[in-house]
Short mmCIF file of C-alpha atoms in Angstrom, two decimals:
data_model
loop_
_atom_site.label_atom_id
_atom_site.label_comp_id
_atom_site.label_asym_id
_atom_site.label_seq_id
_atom_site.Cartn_x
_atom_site.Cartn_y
_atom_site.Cartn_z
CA UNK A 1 -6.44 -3.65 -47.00
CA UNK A 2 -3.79 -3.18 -44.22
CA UNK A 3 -3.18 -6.49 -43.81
CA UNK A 4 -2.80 -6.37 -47.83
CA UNK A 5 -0.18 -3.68 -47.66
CA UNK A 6 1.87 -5.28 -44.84
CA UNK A 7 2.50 -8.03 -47.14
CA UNK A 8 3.61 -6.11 -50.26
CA UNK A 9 5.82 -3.68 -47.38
CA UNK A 10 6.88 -6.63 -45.99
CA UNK A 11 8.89 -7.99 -49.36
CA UNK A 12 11.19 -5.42 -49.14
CA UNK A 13 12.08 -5.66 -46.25
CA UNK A 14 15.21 -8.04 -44.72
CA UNK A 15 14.60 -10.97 -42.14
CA UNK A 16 15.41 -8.75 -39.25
CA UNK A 17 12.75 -6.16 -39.79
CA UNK A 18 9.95 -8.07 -41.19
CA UNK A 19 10.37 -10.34 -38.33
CA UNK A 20 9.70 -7.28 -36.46
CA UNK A 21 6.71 -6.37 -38.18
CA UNK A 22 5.56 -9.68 -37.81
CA UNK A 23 5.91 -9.40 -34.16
CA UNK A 24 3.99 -6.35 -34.07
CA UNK A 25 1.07 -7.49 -35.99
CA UNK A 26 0.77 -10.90 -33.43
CA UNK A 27 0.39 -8.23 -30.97
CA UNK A 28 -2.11 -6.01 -32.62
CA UNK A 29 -4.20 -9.28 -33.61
CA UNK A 30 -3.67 -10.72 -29.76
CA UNK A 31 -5.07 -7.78 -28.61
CA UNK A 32 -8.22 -7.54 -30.89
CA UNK A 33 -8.69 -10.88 -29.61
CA UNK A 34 -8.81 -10.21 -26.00
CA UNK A 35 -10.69 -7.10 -26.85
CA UNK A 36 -13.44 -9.18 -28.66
CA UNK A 37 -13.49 -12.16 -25.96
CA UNK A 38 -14.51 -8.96 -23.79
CA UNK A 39 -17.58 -7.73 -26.21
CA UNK A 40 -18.81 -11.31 -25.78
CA UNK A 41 -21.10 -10.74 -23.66
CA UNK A 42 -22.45 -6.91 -24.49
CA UNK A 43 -25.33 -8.35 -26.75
CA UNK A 44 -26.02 -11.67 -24.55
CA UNK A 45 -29.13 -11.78 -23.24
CA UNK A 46 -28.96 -11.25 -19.16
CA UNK A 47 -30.66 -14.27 -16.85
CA UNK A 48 -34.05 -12.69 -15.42
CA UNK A 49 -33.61 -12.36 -12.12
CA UNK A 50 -35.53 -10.42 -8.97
CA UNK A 51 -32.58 -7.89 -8.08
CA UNK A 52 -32.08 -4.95 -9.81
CA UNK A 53 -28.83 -4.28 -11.26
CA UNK A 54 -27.24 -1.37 -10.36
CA UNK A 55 -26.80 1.55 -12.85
CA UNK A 56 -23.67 2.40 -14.43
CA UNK A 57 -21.84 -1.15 -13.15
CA UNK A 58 -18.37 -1.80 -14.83
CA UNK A 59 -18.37 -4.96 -16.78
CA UNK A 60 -15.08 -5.68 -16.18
CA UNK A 61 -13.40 -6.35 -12.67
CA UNK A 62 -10.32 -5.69 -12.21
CA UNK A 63 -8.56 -8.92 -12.76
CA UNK A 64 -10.03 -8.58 -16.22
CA UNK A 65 -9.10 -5.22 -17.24
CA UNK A 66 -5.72 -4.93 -15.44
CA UNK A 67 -4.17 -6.91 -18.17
CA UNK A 68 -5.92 -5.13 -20.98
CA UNK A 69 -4.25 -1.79 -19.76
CA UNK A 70 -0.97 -3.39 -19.77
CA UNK A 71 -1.24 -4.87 -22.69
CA UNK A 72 -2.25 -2.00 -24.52
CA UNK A 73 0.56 0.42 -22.75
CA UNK A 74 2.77 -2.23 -24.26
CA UNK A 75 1.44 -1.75 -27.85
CA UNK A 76 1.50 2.03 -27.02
CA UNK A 77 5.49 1.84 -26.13
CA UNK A 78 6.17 -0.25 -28.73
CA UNK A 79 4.94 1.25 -31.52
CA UNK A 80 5.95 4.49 -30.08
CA UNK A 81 2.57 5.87 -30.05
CA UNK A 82 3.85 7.85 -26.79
CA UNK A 83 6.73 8.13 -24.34
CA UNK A 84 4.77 8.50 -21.47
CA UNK A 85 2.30 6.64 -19.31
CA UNK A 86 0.67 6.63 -16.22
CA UNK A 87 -1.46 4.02 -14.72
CA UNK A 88 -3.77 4.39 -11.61
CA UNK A 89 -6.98 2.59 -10.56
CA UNK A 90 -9.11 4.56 -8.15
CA UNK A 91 -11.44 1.25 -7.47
CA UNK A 92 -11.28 -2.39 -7.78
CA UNK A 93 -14.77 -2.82 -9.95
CA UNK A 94 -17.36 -5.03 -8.61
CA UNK A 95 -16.36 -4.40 -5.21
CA UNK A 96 -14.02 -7.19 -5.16
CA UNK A 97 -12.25 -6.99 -8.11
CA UNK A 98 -13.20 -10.45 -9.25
CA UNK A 99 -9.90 -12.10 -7.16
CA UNK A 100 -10.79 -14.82 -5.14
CA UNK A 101 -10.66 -14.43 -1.34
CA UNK A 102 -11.61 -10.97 -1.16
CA UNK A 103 -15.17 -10.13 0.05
CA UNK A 104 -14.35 -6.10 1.07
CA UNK A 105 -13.36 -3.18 -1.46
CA UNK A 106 -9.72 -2.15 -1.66
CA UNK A 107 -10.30 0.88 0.65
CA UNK A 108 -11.97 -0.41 3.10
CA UNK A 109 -9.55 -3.26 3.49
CA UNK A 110 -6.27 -0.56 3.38
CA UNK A 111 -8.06 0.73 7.13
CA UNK A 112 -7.70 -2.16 8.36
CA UNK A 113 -7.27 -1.96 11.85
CA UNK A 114 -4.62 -4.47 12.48
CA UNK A 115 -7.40 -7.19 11.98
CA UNK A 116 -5.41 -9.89 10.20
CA UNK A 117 -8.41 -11.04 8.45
CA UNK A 118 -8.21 -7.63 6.38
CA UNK A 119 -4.60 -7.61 5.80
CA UNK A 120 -4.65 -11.21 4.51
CA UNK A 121 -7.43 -10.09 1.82
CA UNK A 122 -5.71 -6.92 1.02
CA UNK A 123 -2.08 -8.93 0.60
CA UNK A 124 -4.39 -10.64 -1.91
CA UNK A 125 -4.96 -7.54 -3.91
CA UNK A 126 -1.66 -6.12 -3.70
CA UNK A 127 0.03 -9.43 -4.62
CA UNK A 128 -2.10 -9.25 -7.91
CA UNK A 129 -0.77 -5.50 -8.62
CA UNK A 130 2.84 -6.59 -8.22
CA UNK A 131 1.90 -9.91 -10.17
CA UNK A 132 0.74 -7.99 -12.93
CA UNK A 133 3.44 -5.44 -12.92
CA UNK A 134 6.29 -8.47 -13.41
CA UNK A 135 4.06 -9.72 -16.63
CA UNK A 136 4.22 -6.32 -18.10
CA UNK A 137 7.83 -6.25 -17.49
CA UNK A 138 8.10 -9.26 -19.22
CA UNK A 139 6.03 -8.24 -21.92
CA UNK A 140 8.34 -5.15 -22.63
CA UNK A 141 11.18 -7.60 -22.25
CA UNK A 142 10.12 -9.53 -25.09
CA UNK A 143 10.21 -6.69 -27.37
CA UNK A 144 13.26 -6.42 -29.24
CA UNK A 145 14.15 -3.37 -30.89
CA UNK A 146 16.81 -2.35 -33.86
CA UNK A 147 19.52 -1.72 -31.60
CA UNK A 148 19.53 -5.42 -30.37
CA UNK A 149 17.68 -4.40 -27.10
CA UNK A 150 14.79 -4.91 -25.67
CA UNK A 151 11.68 -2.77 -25.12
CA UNK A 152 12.48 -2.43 -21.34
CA UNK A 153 16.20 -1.63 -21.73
CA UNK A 154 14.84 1.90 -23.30
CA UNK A 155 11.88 2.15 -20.72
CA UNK A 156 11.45 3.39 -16.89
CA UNK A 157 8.93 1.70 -15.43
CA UNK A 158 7.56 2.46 -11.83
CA UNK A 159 5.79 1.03 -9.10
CA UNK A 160 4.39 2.76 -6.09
CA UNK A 161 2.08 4.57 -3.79
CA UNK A 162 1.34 7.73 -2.11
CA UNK A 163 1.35 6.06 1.37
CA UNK A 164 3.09 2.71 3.25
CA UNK A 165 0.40 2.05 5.56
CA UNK A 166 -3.04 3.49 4.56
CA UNK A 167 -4.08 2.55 8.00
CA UNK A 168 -2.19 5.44 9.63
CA UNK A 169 -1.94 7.76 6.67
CA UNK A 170 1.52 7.36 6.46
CA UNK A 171 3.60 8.45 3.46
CA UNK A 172 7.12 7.12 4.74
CA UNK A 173 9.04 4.63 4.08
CA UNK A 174 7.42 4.10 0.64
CA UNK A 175 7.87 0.99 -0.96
CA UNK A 176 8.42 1.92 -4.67
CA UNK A 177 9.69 -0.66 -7.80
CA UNK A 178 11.87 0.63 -10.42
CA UNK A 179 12.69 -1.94 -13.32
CA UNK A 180 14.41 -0.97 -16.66
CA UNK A 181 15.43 2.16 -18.38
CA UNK A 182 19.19 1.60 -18.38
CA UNK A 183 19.81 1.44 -14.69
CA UNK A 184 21.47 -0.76 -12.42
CA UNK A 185 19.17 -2.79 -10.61
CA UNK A 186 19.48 -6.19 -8.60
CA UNK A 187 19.13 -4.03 -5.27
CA UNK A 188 17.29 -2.87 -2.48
CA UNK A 189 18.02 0.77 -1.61
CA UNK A 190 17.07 1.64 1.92
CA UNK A 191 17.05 5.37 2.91
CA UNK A 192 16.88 5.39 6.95
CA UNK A 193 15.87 8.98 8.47
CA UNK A 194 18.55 10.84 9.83
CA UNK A 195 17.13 12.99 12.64
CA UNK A 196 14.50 15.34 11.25
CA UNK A 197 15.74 14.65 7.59
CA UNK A 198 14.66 12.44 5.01
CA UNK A 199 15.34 11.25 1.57
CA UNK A 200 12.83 12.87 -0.80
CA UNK A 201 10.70 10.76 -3.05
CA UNK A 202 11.12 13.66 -5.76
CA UNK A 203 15.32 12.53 -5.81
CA UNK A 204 14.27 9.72 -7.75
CA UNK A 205 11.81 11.44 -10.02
CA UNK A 206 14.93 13.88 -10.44
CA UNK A 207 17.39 11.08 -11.33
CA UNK A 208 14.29 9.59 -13.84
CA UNK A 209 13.87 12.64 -14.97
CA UNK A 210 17.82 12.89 -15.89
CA UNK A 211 18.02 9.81 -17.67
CA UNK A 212 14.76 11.11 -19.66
CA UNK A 213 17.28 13.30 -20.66
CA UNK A 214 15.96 16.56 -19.33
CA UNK A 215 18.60 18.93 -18.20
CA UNK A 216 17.08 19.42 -14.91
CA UNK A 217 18.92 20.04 -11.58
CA UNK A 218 16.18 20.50 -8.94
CA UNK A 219 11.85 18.55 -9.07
CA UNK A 220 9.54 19.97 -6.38
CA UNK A 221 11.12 18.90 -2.88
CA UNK A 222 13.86 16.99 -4.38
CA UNK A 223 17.67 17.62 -2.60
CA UNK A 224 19.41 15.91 -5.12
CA UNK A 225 19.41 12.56 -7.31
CA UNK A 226 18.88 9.19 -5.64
CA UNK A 227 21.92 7.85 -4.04
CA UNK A 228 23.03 4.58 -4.82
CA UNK A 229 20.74 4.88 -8.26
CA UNK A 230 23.76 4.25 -11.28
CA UNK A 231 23.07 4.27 -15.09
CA UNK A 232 24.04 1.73 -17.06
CA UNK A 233 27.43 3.00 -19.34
#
């Protein structure tokens, strides 16, 4: 039936937009696919075995689900389902996530100790977040909406975490990713300390917040918008 009644919508509509719609629907039905490739295995019988699975075990690992979530916060943005997303996993799934070269979890690995053996495994991990952050990027960037634009020209997207070395507990010197939304980017801003002051984190949830288009002056512990951050004109 919907299928039915995209057809007869799509006649009158011009190339441009039922191009669009057809671009949606290939991303609806790519989805569904992924989603069903998934289900597989939910009514396969399991090999007998001695050991006793453990109760209430994802059956995904991360590396499988991480680009589910992406996916689907792309369908989400698209379709305008919501302006708003956040993303956080609070454990890799099956221990190790399902990446190769990792044998510890994710937060066991992030006290490391200065053992290189645990950095190297948790560079593994980390290199698959950032991985999969770029191929939602480019996902968003294939999106083109009415105005000629893409998806990620009309979308902040950010990439972070509450500390820069989870060995210490340390929350400076963050290392956070911003990509689209209408600002500048092509740069690394670097915000040295300056005796006992700092550059808040909250400046450049201020300055998102601002291009959100909230008329806001002042977020939590923020002293200002993010230097050096521009808008495109």
């Amino acid at each position: 039936l919907a299928k039915f009644q995209a057809d007869q919508f799509k006649k009158g509509l011009g190339q441009s937009d039922a191009e669009k719609l057809d671009q949606y629907f290939t991303s609806v039905r790519e989805f569904e696919r992924r989603i069903e490739q998934s289900s597989l295995w939910l009514d396969k019988e399991k090999p007998k075995t001695d050991y006793a699975l453990p109760r209430g075990a994802d059956s995904l690992t991360l590396k499988e689900r991480t680009p589910l979530f992406y996916d689907l916060m792309t369908l989400a943005l698209q379709t305008d389902s919501t302006r708003v997303i956040s993303l956080a996993f609070t454990n890799l799934g099956k221990e190790n996530g399902g990446l190769s070269g990792v044998n510890q979890g994710y937060h066991t690995l992030s006290h490391h100790g200065q053992v290189q053996a645990a950095i190297d495994e948790l560079s593994i991990i980390e290199s698959f977040h950032v991985a999969q952050f770029s191929r939602f990027l480019g996902k968003l960037k294939q999106v083109v909406e009415p105005n000629g634009k893409s998806l990620l020209d009309s979308t902040m997207t950010l990439l972070g975490s509450g500390m820069s070395n989870a060995n210490s507990h340390s929350n400076r010197d963050l290392p956070v990713l911003l990509a689209g939304g209408g600002f500048k980017h092509g740069q690394h801003l670097h915000f040295a300390r300056s005796g006992k002051q700092s550059t808040p984190l909250c400046n450049l949830y201020l300055s998102m917040l601002q291009n959100f288009g909230l008329e806001v002056d002042h977020f939590n512990t923020s002293s200002g918008t993010l230097t050096g951050l521009e808008t495109i004109s």
